[in-house]
Amino acid sequence: MLRARNVSKFHGDRASLCDVSFSIEKGSVVGLAGESGSGKSTLLRCIQGLERVDEGSISNGGCAGFIFQDFQLFPHMTAMENIVYAPARQRRWKKNTSEKAAIELLDTLRIRELADRYPAQLSGGQKQRVALARSLILKPDILLCDEPTSGLDIATTGDVIDVLKSVENQKMTMIIASHDLDFLGKIADRILVLRRGKLVADISAKGVPNLAASLRPYYGRTEDAP
Amino acid sequence: MELGDAFFFIGGGLAVTFRLLIGGFILGISLGTAIAIARQRGKVGKNFATAYVSIIRGTPLLLQLGIIYFSFPGLLGIRLGIIGAGILAFGVNSSAYVSEILRSGIESIPKGQMEAAKTLKIPRFYMWKDIILPQVMARIFPAMVGEVIALLKETALIATIGGADLMRKSQMFAAEKFNYFIPLCIAGLYYYAIVLSIEWGARKLERKMVHAKG
């Protein structure tokens, strides 16, 4: 279980997160919605420990994996090398153990034929799968995804849903920050909405016919409305 | 004047030129890396690095070479010899430029790369060795090749303290034969041939680093 208690985070004198509290059951898929600058990314970064919270606390109850918006693959390593690097260095896995695990993941994500390509030779969607495999090989308890659909076309966005659903079967907690409510509606069990750093809504996303319409009141400026 | 004799006599300076180039380069890289690291280590390190680079870049190499060769024996009791003084002067001078090249390289790596390493819990040492530095090396490579070529040409200053390098040998030959044009052209050919070899080797190496440029 992941629990955030009264979390606040300040950048200068502006509060990026303001007294945010929630808890997330193991295995659930939570969407993090809100307009640009509402604190979605900051919250993910605090959960991961990339940024320290100024007030309150977050216990993430285990190892977290992080998928960056721009993936941050290591450009000088092939897809395979990107995936097996962390287990080799951080857990001292033997080469064939980690390569076997990597190939299984590449198969699950249907990108086995891309193992020897460098990131520059991959499309956005393909990079994302490699980034996902790179995180999943460490078997995280929680997977944090920052804007997984930004910069991908509609067809690829459909792919992301498939890919994340296949991960979902592994009973991992997922927190996905996105401004794309249609996308969140298709994948999340529950939606948390942030607005100017405050948690303003916490609703079940299951069986809500038009999520965008029901969340409209929580969005501030009309031009950012979904 | 026998051209063959001239080539042979002037070529006798190659050993000195190469020793200065290689010694100066190794010292320059080592010191330059140390200065670049010092810059990352708190305020004292940063101020030291800034002052070091400013002073070394702000004074003539000829002056630095003179201080090391002529003044160190009297001031510090250290007598380095011509080659030793040359390597120290060229190395120290080069290190100031190398440290700045390294700094710009490190600053050009996106912060996300370090964050990605952090989220994968890669130990700090390996993050630098396997993830950050290979990318830095690829990015600064052209500037480093430029620095080596500049260093090669600067080694000609060793002639001012009597080192028998390519330049000095060509001057000696010229003085003996009362003909400057041919010996200087021959020295020029030697320098240019070394530069072309460095550039050829660099192109080969650079091709291997194509992916690390990001």
CSV table of C-alpha atoms in Angstrom, one decimal:
chain,number,residue,atom,x,y,z
A,1,MET,CA,0.0,0.0,0.0
A,2,LEU,CA,1.2,3.5,-0.9
A,3,ARG,CA,0.3,6.2,1.5
A,4,ALA,CA,0.8,10.0,1.3
A,5,ARG,CA,0.2,12.0,4.4
A,6,ASN,CA,-0.3,15.8,4.2
A,7,VAL,CA,2.3,16.2,1.5
A,8,SER,CA,3.4,19.7,0.6
A,9,LYS,CA,6.2,20.7,-1.8
A,10,PHE,CA,7.3,24.3,-2.4
A,11,HIS,CA,9.1,25.7,-5.4
A,12,GLY,CA,10.2,29.1,-4.2
A,13,ASP,CA,7.1,30.5,-2.4
A,14,ARG,CA,4.7,28.7,-4.8
A,15,ALA,CA,3.2,25.5,-3.5
A,16,SER,CA,3.5,22.8,-6.1
A,17,LEU,CA,1.7,20.3,-3.8
A,18,CYS,CA,-0.4,21.5,-0.9
A,19,ASP,CA,-1.5,19.2,1.9
A,20,VAL,CA,-2.1,16.1,-0.3
A,21,SER,CA,-3.2,12.9,1.4
A,22,PHE,CA,-4.3,9.6,-0.1
A,23,SER,CA,-3.7,5.9,0.0
A,24,ILE,CA,-3.6,3.5,-2.8
A,25,GLU,CA,-4.3,-0.3,-2.5
A,26,LYS,CA,-1.7,-2.7,-3.9
A,27,GLY,CA,-2.5,-3.7,-7.5
A,28,SER,CA,-4.7,-0.8,-8.3
A,29,VAL,CA,-4.3,1.5,-11.3
A,30,VAL,CA,-4.7,5.1,-10.5
A,31,GLY,CA,-4.9,8.0,-12.9
A,32,LEU,CA,-3.5,11.3,-11.9
A,33,ALA,CA,-5.4,14.1,-13.7
A,34,GLY,CA,-5.2,17.8,-13.7
A,35,GLU,CA,-4.3,20.7,-16.0
A,36,SER,CA,-0.7,21.6,-16.8
A,37,GLY,CA,1.2,22.8,-13.7
A,38,SER,CA,-1.3,21.2,-11.3
A,39,GLY,CA,1.4,19.2,-9.6
A,40,LYS,CA,1.0,15.8,-11.3
A,41,SER,CA,4.6,15.3,-12.2
A,42,THR,CA,5.8,16.8,-9.0
A,43,LEU,CA,3.7,14.3,-7.1
A,44,LEU,CA,5.1,11.4,-9.1
A,45,ARG,CA,8.7,12.6,-8.6
A,46,CYS,CA,8.1,12.9,-4.8
A,47,ILE,CA,6.7,9.3,-4.7
A,48,GLN,CA,9.8,8.1,-6.6
A,49,GLY,CA,12.1,10.1,-4.3
A,50,LEU,CA,13.5,12.3,-7.1
A,51,GLU,CA,12.3,15.3,-5.1
A,52,ARG,CA,12.0,15.6,-1.4
A,53,VAL,CA,8.7,16.6,0.1
A,54,ASP,CA,8.9,19.7,2.3
A,55,GLU,CA,6.0,18.7,4.6
A,56,GLY,CA,4.3,15.5,5.3
A,57,SER,CA,5.5,12.0,4.2
A,58,ILE,CA,5.1,9.4,1.6
A,59,SER,CA,5.6,5.7,2.2
A,60,ASN,CA,5.7,3.9,-1.1
A,61,GLY,CA,5.9,0.5,0.5
A,62,GLY,CA,8.6,-0.9,-1.8
A,63,CYS,CA,10.5,-0.5,-5.0
A,64,ALA,CA,9.1,1.9,-7.5
A,65,GLY,CA,9.8,2.1,-11.3
A,66,PHE,CA,9.5,5.3,-13.2
A,67,ILE,CA,8.7,5.9,-16.9
A,68,PHE,CA,9.8,9.4,-17.9
A,69,GLN,CA,7.8,11.5,-20.3
A,70,ASP,CA,10.7,11.5,-22.6
A,71,PHE,CA,11.8,8.0,-21.6
A,72,GLN,CA,15.5,8.9,-20.9
A,73,LEU,CA,16.9,5.7,-22.4
A,74,PHE,CA,20.6,5.6,-22.4
A,75,PRO,CA,21.5,6.7,-26.0
A,76,HIS,CA,24.8,4.8,-26.2
A,77,MET,CA,23.3,1.5,-25.3
A,78,THR,CA,21.1,-0.8,-27.4
A,79,ALA,CA,17.6,-1.6,-26.2
A,80,MET,CA,18.9,-4.9,-24.7
A,81,GLU,CA,21.8,-3.1,-23.0
A,82,ASN,CA,19.4,-0.5,-21.6
A,83,ILE,CA,17.2,-3.2,-20.1
A,84,VAL,CA,19.9,-5.5,-18.6
A,85,TYR,CA,22.2,-2.7,-17.3
A,86,ALA,CA,20.5,-2.0,-14.0
A,87,PRO,CA,20.1,-5.7,-12.9
A,88,ALA,CA,23.7,-6.3,-13.7
A,89,ARG,CA,25.0,-3.3,-11.8
A,90,GLN,CA,22.6,-3.0,-9.0
A,91,ARG,CA,21.7,-6.6,-8.3
A,92,ARG,CA,24.7,-8.4,-9.8
A,93,TRP,CA,22.6,-10.7,-11.9
A,94,LYS,CA,24.5,-13.0,-14.2
A,95,LYS,CA,24.5,-12.0,-17.9
A,96,ASN,CA,22.3,-14.9,-19.1
A,97,THR,CA,19.8,-14.5,-16.2
A,98,SER,CA,19.2,-10.9,-17.1
A,99,GLU,CA,19.2,-11.5,-20.8
A,100,LYS,CA,16.6,-14.3,-20.4
A,101,ALA,CA,14.4,-12.0,-18.3
A,102,ALA,CA,14.9,-9.2,-20.8
A,103,ILE,CA,13.9,-11.4,-23.8
A,104,GLU,CA,10.7,-12.5,-21.9
A,105,LEU,CA,9.8,-8.9,-21.4
A,106,LEU,CA,10.6,-8.0,-25.0
A,107,ASP,CA,8.3,-10.8,-26.1
A,108,THR,CA,5.5,-9.6,-23.8
A,109,LEU,CA,5.9,-6.1,-25.2
A,110,ARG,CA,6.2,-7.5,-28.7
A,111,ILE,CA,9.5,-5.7,-29.5
A,112,ARG,CA,11.9,-8.7,-29.5
A,113,GLU,CA,13.2,-7.8,-32.9
A,114,LEU,CA,14.3,-4.4,-31.6
A,115,ALA,CA,16.8,-5.7,-29.0
A,116,ASP,CA,19.9,-4.6,-30.9
A,117,ARG,CA,18.7,-1.2,-32.0
A,118,TYR,CA,19.9,2.0,-30.4
A,119,PRO,CA,17.3,4.5,-29.0
A,120,ALA,CA,17.9,6.9,-31.9
A,121,GLN,CA,16.7,4.1,-34.2
A,122,LEU,CA,13.4,3.6,-32.4
A,123,SER,CA,10.0,5.4,-32.7
A,124,GLY,CA,8.4,7.1,-29.7
A,125,GLY,CA,6.1,4.1,-29.0
A,126,GLN,CA,9.0,1.7,-29.3
A,127,LYS,CA,11.2,3.7,-26.9
A,128,GLN,CA,8.4,3.7,-24.4
A,129,ARG,CA,8.2,-0.1,-24.5
A,130,VAL,CA,12.0,-0.3,-24.0
A,131,ALA,CA,11.7,2.1,-21.1
A,132,LEU,CA,8.9,0.0,-19.6
A,133,ALA,CA,11.0,-3.2,-20.0
A,134,ARG,CA,13.9,-1.4,-18.3
A,135,SER,CA,11.8,-0.6,-15.3
A,136,LEU,CA,9.9,-3.9,-15.2
A,137,ILE,CA,13.0,-6.1,-15.2
A,138,LEU,CA,13.6,-5.0,-11.6
A,139,LYS,CA,10.1,-6.2,-10.7
A,140,PRO,CA,8.9,-3.0,-9.0
A,141,ASP,CA,5.9,-3.0,-6.7
A,142,ILE,CA,4.8,0.3,-8.1
A,143,LEU,CA,5.1,1.7,-11.6
A,144,LEU,CA,5.0,5.5,-12.0
A,145,CYS,CA,4.3,6.8,-15.6
A,146,ASP,CA,4.6,10.5,-16.4
A,147,GLU,CA,2.4,11.5,-19.3
A,148,PRO,CA,2.8,8.2,-21.2
A,149,THR,CA,0.7,9.3,-24.2
A,150,SER,CA,2.2,12.8,-24.8
A,151,GLY,CA,4.0,13.0,-28.1
A,152,LEU,CA,2.4,9.7,-29.4
A,153,ASP,CA,-0.1,9.6,-32.2
A,154,ILE,CA,-3.6,8.2,-31.6
A,155,ALA,CA,-2.8,4.7,-32.9
A,156,THR,CA,0.2,4.5,-30.6
A,157,THR,CA,-1.8,5.7,-27.7
A,158,GLY,CA,-4.1,2.7,-28.3
A,159,ASP,CA,-0.9,0.6,-28.1
A,160,VAL,CA,0.1,2.1,-24.8
A,161,ILE,CA,-3.2,1.0,-23.4
A,162,ASP,CA,-2.6,-2.6,-24.5
A,163,VAL,CA,0.9,-2.5,-23.2
A,164,LEU,CA,0.0,-1.1,-19.8
A,165,LYS,CA,-2.9,-3.5,-19.6
A,166,SER,CA,-0.5,-6.4,-20.1
A,167,VAL,CA,1.5,-5.0,-17.2
A,168,GLU,CA,-1.6,-4.6,-15.2
A,169,ASN,CA,-2.1,-8.4,-15.2
A,170,GLN,CA,1.0,-8.7,-13.2
A,171,LYS,CA,-0.7,-7.1,-10.2
A,172,MET,CA,1.5,-4.2,-9.9
A,173,THR,CA,0.3,-0.8,-8.5
A,174,MET,CA,0.4,1.8,-11.2
A,175,ILE,CA,0.1,5.5,-11.0
A,176,ILE,CA,-0.3,7.3,-14.3
A,177,ALA,CA,-0.1,11.0,-14.7
A,178,SER,CA,-1.9,12.3,-17.8
A,179,HIS,CA,-3.9,15.2,-19.0
A,180,ASP,CA,-5.7,12.8,-21.4
A,181,LEU,CA,-8.9,11.8,-19.7
A,182,ASP,CA,-10.1,9.5,-22.4
A,183,PHE,CA,-6.9,7.5,-22.0
A,184,LEU,CA,-7.1,7.5,-18.2
A,185,GLY,CA,-10.8,6.4,-18.4
A,186,LYS,CA,-9.7,3.3,-20.4
A,187,ILE,CA,-7.1,2.2,-18.1
A,188,ALA,CA,-7.5,3.5,-14.5
A,189,ASP,CA,-9.7,2.1,-11.7
A,190,ARG,CA,-9.6,5.4,-9.9
A,191,ILE,CA,-8.8,9.0,-10.7
A,192,LEU,CA,-7.2,11.6,-8.5
A,193,VAL,CA,-7.5,15.1,-9.7
A,194,LEU,CA,-5.0,17.8,-8.8
A,195,ARG,CA,-5.6,21.5,-9.1
A,196,ARG,CA,-2.9,24.0,-8.2
A,197,GLY,CA,-1.3,21.5,-6.0
A,198,LYS,CA,-4.4,20.5,-4.1
A,199,LEU,CA,-6.1,17.1,-4.4
A,200,VAL,CA,-9.7,18.2,-5.4
A,201,ALA,CA,-11.3,14.9,-6.5
A,202,ASP,CA,-10.8,11.3,-5.8
A,203,ILE,CA,-13.4,9.2,-7.9
A,204,SER,CA,-13.8,5.7,-9.2
A,205,ALA,CA,-13.3,5.6,-12.9
A,206,LYS,CA,-15.1,2.3,-13.3
A,207,GLY,CA,-18.3,2.5,-15.2
A,208,VAL,CA,-18.3,6.3,-15.6
A,209,PRO,CA,-19.7,6.8,-19.1
A,210,ASN,CA,-18.2,10.3,-19.8
A,211,LEU,CA,-15.3,10.9,-17.5
A,212,ALA,CA,-14.2,14.1,-19.2
A,213,ALA,CA,-17.7,15.7,-18.6
A,214,SER,CA,-17.8,14.6,-15.0
A,215,LEU,CA,-14.4,16.0,-14.3
A,216,ARG,CA,-15.0,19.3,-16.0
A,217,PRO,CA,-15.8,21.2,-12.8
A,218,TYR,CA,-12.4,20.4,-11.4
A,219,TYR,CA,-10.6,22.1,-14.2
A,220,GLY,CA,-9.9,25.8,-13.8
A,221,ARG,CA,-9.4,27.8,-17.0
A,222,THR,CA,-11.7,26.9,-19.9
A,223,GLU,CA,-8.9,26.6,-22.4
A,224,ASP,CA,-7.5,23.7,-20.3
A,225,ALA,CA,-10.9,22.0,-20.0
A,226,PRO,CA,-10.9,18.5,-21.3
B,1,MET,CA,71.7,21.5,-49.6
B,2,GLU,CA,70.6,17.9,-49.6
B,3,LEU,CA,66.9,17.6,-49.0
B,4,GLY,CA,67.4,14.1,-47.5
B,5,ASP,CA,69.9,15.4,-45.0
B,6,ALA,CA,67.5,18.2,-44.0
B,7,PHE,CA,64.6,15.8,-43.5
B,8,PHE,CA,66.8,13.5,-41.5
B,9,PHE,CA,68.3,16.2,-39.3
B,10,ILE,CA,65.0,18.0,-38.6
B,11,GLY,CA,63.3,14.7,-38.0
B,12,GLY,CA,65.7,14.2,-35.1
B,13,GLY,CA,63.5,16.6,-33.3
B,14,LEU,CA,60.4,14.3,-33.5
B,15,ALA,CA,61.3,12.4,-30.3
B,16,VAL,CA,61.3,15.6,-28.2
B,17,THR,CA,58.1,16.9,-29.9
B,18,PHE,CA,56.3,13.6,-29.2
B,19,ARG,CA,57.5,13.3,-25.6
B,20,LEU,CA,56.2,16.8,-25.0
B,21,LEU,CA,52.9,16.2,-26.8
B,22,ILE,CA,52.2,12.8,-25.1
B,23,GLY,CA,53.4,13.9,-21.6
B,24,GLY,CA,51.6,17.2,-21.9
B,25,PHE,CA,48.4,15.5,-23.0
B,26,ILE,CA,48.3,12.9,-20.3
B,27,LEU,CA,49.1,15.5,-17.6
B,28,GLY,CA,46.5,17.9,-19.2
B,29,ILE,CA,43.7,15.3,-19.2
B,30,SER,CA,44.5,14.2,-15.6
B,31,LEU,CA,44.7,17.6,-14.1
B,32,GLY,CA,41.9,18.9,-16.3
B,33,THR,CA,39.6,16.1,-15.0
B,34,ALA,CA,40.6,16.8,-11.4
B,35,ILE,CA,39.8,20.5,-11.9
B,36,ALA,CA,36.5,19.7,-13.5
B,37,ILE,CA,35.6,17.4,-10.5
B,38,ALA,CA,36.8,20.0,-8.0
B,39,ARG,CA,34.4,22.4,-9.6
B,40,GLN,CA,31.5,20.1,-8.7
B,41,ARG,CA,32.6,19.8,-5.1
B,42,GLY,CA,31.3,22.7,-3.1
B,43,LYS,CA,32.2,26.4,-3.0
B,44,VAL,CA,35.9,26.1,-2.2
B,45,GLY,CA,36.4,23.7,-5.1
B,46,LYS,CA,34.4,25.9,-7.4
B,47,ASN,CA,36.3,29.0,-6.5
B,48,PHE,CA,39.7,27.2,-6.8
B,49,ALA,CA,38.7,25.8,-10.3
B,50,THR,CA,37.5,29.2,-11.5
B,51,ALA,CA,40.7,31.0,-10.3
B,52,TYR,CA,42.9,28.3,-11.7
B,53,VAL,CA,41.3,28.4,-15.2
B,54,SER,CA,41.2,32.2,-15.2
B,55,ILE,CA,44.9,32.6,-14.3
B,56,ILE,CA,46.2,29.8,-16.6
B,57,ARG,CA,44.2,31.0,-19.6
B,58,GLY,CA,44.9,34.6,-18.8
B,59,THR,CA,48.7,34.5,-19.0
B,60,PRO,CA,51.0,33.5,-21.9
B,61,LEU,CA,52.2,29.9,-22.1
B,62,LEU,CA,55.6,31.3,-22.9
B,63,LEU,CA,55.6,33.0,-19.5
B,64,GLN,CA,54.4,29.9,-17.7
B,65,LEU,CA,57.1,27.9,-19.4
B,66,GLY,CA,59.7,30.5,-18.3
B,67,ILE,CA,58.6,30.5,-14.7
B,68,ILE,CA,58.7,26.7,-14.4
B,69,TYR,CA,62.0,26.3,-16.1
B,70,PHE,CA,63.9,29.4,-14.9
B,71,SER,CA,62.3,30.2,-11.5
B,72,PHE,CA,61.4,26.9,-10.0
B,73,PRO,CA,65.0,25.9,-9.3
B,74,GLY,CA,65.6,29.2,-7.3
B,75,LEU,CA,62.2,29.5,-5.7
B,76,LEU,CA,61.4,25.9,-4.9
B,77,GLY,CA,64.7,24.1,-5.4
B,78,ILE,CA,63.0,22.0,-8.1
B,79,ARG,CA,65.1,21.4,-11.3
B,80,LEU,CA,63.0,19.7,-13.9
B,81,GLY,CA,65.2,19.7,-17.0
B,82,ILE,CA,64.0,20.9,-20.3
B,83,ILE,CA,61.6,18.1,-21.1
B,84,GLY,CA,60.2,17.9,-17.5
B,85,ALA,CA,59.6,21.7,-17.4
B,86,GLY,CA,58.0,21.5,-20.9
B,87,ILE,CA,55.6,18.6,-20.0
B,88,LEU,CA,54.6,20.4,-16.8
B,89,ALA,CA,54.0,23.8,-18.5
B,90,PHE,CA,52.2,22.3,-21.5
B,91,GLY,CA,50.2,19.9,-19.2
B,92,VAL,CA,49.2,22.6,-16.8
B,93,ASN,CA,48.3,25.0,-19.6
B,94,SER,CA,46.3,22.4,-21.4
B,95,SER,CA,44.5,21.3,-18.2
B,96,ALA,CA,42.7,24.7,-17.9
B,97,TYR,CA,41.3,24.3,-21.4
B,98,VAL,CA,40.5,20.6,-20.9
B,99,SER,CA,38.6,21.3,-17.7
B,100,GLU,CA,36.4,23.8,-19.4
B,101,ILE,CA,35.7,21.4,-22.3
B,102,LEU,CA,34.8,18.7,-19.8
B,103,ARG,CA,32.5,21.2,-17.9
B,104,SER,CA,30.6,22.1,-21.0
B,105,GLY,CA,30.3,18.4,-21.8
B,106,ILE,CA,28.9,17.5,-18.4
B,107,GLU,CA,26.5,20.4,-18.4
B,108,SER,CA,25.2,19.4,-21.8
B,109,ILE,CA,24.0,16.0,-20.6
B,110,PRO,CA,20.2,16.2,-19.8
B,111,LYS,CA,19.4,16.0,-16.1
B,112,GLY,CA,17.0,13.2,-16.9
B,113,GLN,CA,19.9,10.8,-17.6
B,114,MET,CA,21.1,11.1,-14.0
B,115,GLU,CA,17.5,10.8,-12.8
B,116,ALA,CA,16.9,7.7,-14.9
B,117,ALA,CA,20.0,6.2,-13.3
B,118,LYS,CA,18.7,7.2,-9.9
B,119,THR,CA,15.3,5.6,-10.4
B,120,LEU,CA,17.1,2.4,-11.5
B,121,LYS,CA,19.2,2.6,-8.3
B,122,ILE,CA,22.4,2.5,-10.2
B,123,PRO,CA,25.4,3.2,-7.8
B,124,ARG,CA,26.8,6.7,-8.3
B,125,PHE,CA,30.2,5.5,-9.5
B,126,TYR,CA,28.7,3.3,-12.2
B,127,MET,CA,26.3,6.1,-13.2
B,128,TRP,CA,29.4,8.3,-14.0
B,129,LYS,CA,31.5,5.6,-15.5
B,130,ASP,CA,28.9,3.8,-17.7
B,131,ILE,CA,26.2,6.4,-18.3
B,132,ILE,CA,27.4,10.0,-18.0
B,133,LEU,CA,31.0,9.9,-19.0
B,134,PRO,CA,30.6,7.9,-22.3
B,135,GLN,CA,28.1,10.5,-23.5
B,136,VAL,CA,30.3,13.4,-22.3
B,137,MET,CA,33.3,11.8,-24.2
B,138,ALA,CA,31.4,11.6,-27.4
B,139,ARG,CA,30.1,15.1,-27.2
B,140,ILE,CA,33.5,16.7,-26.3
B,141,PHE,CA,35.5,14.6,-28.7
B,142,PRO,CA,35.9,17.2,-31.5
B,143,ALA,CA,36.9,19.9,-29.0
B,144,MET,CA,39.4,17.5,-27.4
B,145,VAL,CA,41.0,16.7,-30.8
B,146,GLY,CA,41.3,20.5,-31.4
B,147,GLU,CA,43.0,20.8,-28.0
B,148,VAL,CA,45.5,18.0,-28.9
B,149,ILE,CA,46.3,19.8,-32.2
B,150,ALA,CA,46.8,23.1,-30.4
B,151,LEU,CA,49.0,21.4,-27.8
B,152,LEU,CA,51.2,19.9,-30.6
B,153,LYS,CA,51.8,23.3,-32.1
B,154,GLU,CA,52.5,24.9,-28.7
B,155,THR,CA,55.2,22.4,-28.0
B,156,ALA,CA,57.3,24.4,-30.5
B,157,LEU,CA,57.8,26.9,-27.6
B,158,ILE,CA,60.2,24.4,-26.1
B,159,ALA,CA,62.8,25.9,-28.5
B,160,THR,CA,62.9,29.0,-26.3
B,161,ILE,CA,64.4,27.1,-23.4
B,162,GLY,CA,66.7,25.1,-25.7
B,163,GLY,CA,64.7,21.9,-26.3
B,164,ALA,CA,65.8,20.2,-29.5
B,165,ASP,CA,62.3,19.6,-31.0
B,166,LEU,CA,61.2,19.8,-34.7
B,167,MET,CA,61.1,23.6,-34.6
B,168,ARG,CA,64.5,24.1,-32.9
B,169,LYS,CA,66.1,21.5,-35.2
B,170,SER,CA,64.9,23.3,-38.3
B,171,GLN,CA,66.2,26.6,-37.0
B,172,MET,CA,69.6,25.0,-36.3
B,173,PHE,CA,69.7,23.6,-39.8
B,174,ALA,CA,68.7,26.9,-41.3
B,175,ALA,CA,71.3,28.8,-39.4
B,176,GLU,CA,74.0,26.5,-40.6
B,177,LYS,CA,73.0,26.6,-44.2
B,178,PHE,CA,71.9,30.3,-44.3
B,179,ASN,CA,68.6,29.2,-45.8
B,180,TYR,CA,65.4,29.5,-43.8
B,181,PHE,CA,62.7,28.7,-46.3
B,182,ILE,CA,63.4,25.0,-46.9
B,183,PRO,CA,64.1,23.9,-43.3
B,184,LEU,CA,61.0,25.7,-42.0
B,185,CYS,CA,58.9,24.1,-44.7
B,186,ILE,CA,60.2,20.7,-43.8
B,187,ALA,CA,59.4,21.3,-40.1
B,188,GLY,CA,55.9,22.5,-41.3
B,189,LEU,CA,55.5,19.3,-43.2
B,190,TYR,CA,56.3,17.2,-40.2
B,191,TYR,CA,53.8,19.1,-38.0
B,192,TYR,CA,51.2,18.9,-40.7
B,193,ALA,CA,51.7,15.2,-41.1
B,194,ILE,CA,51.3,14.6,-37.4
B,195,VAL,CA,48.1,16.7,-37.4
B,196,LEU,CA,46.7,14.7,-40.4
B,197,SER,CA,47.5,11.5,-38.5
B,198,ILE,CA,45.7,12.7,-35.4
B,199,GLU,CA,42.7,13.8,-37.5
B,200,TRP,CA,42.7,10.4,-39.3
B,201,GLY,CA,42.8,8.5,-36.0
B,202,ALA,CA,40.1,10.7,-34.5
B,203,ARG,CA,37.8,10.1,-37.4
B,204,LYS,CA,38.2,6.3,-36.8
B,205,LEU,CA,37.5,6.7,-33.1
B,206,GLU,CA,34.6,9.1,-33.6
B,207,ARG,CA,32.7,6.6,-35.8
B,208,LYS,CA,32.7,4.2,-32.9
B,209,MET,CA,31.0,6.8,-30.6
B,210,VAL,CA,28.2,7.7,-33.0
B,211,HIS,CA,25.5,6.4,-30.7
B,212,ALA,CA,26.7,8.0,-27.5
B,213,LYS,CA,26.0,11.5,-28.9
B,214,GLY,CA,22.3,11.1,-27.9
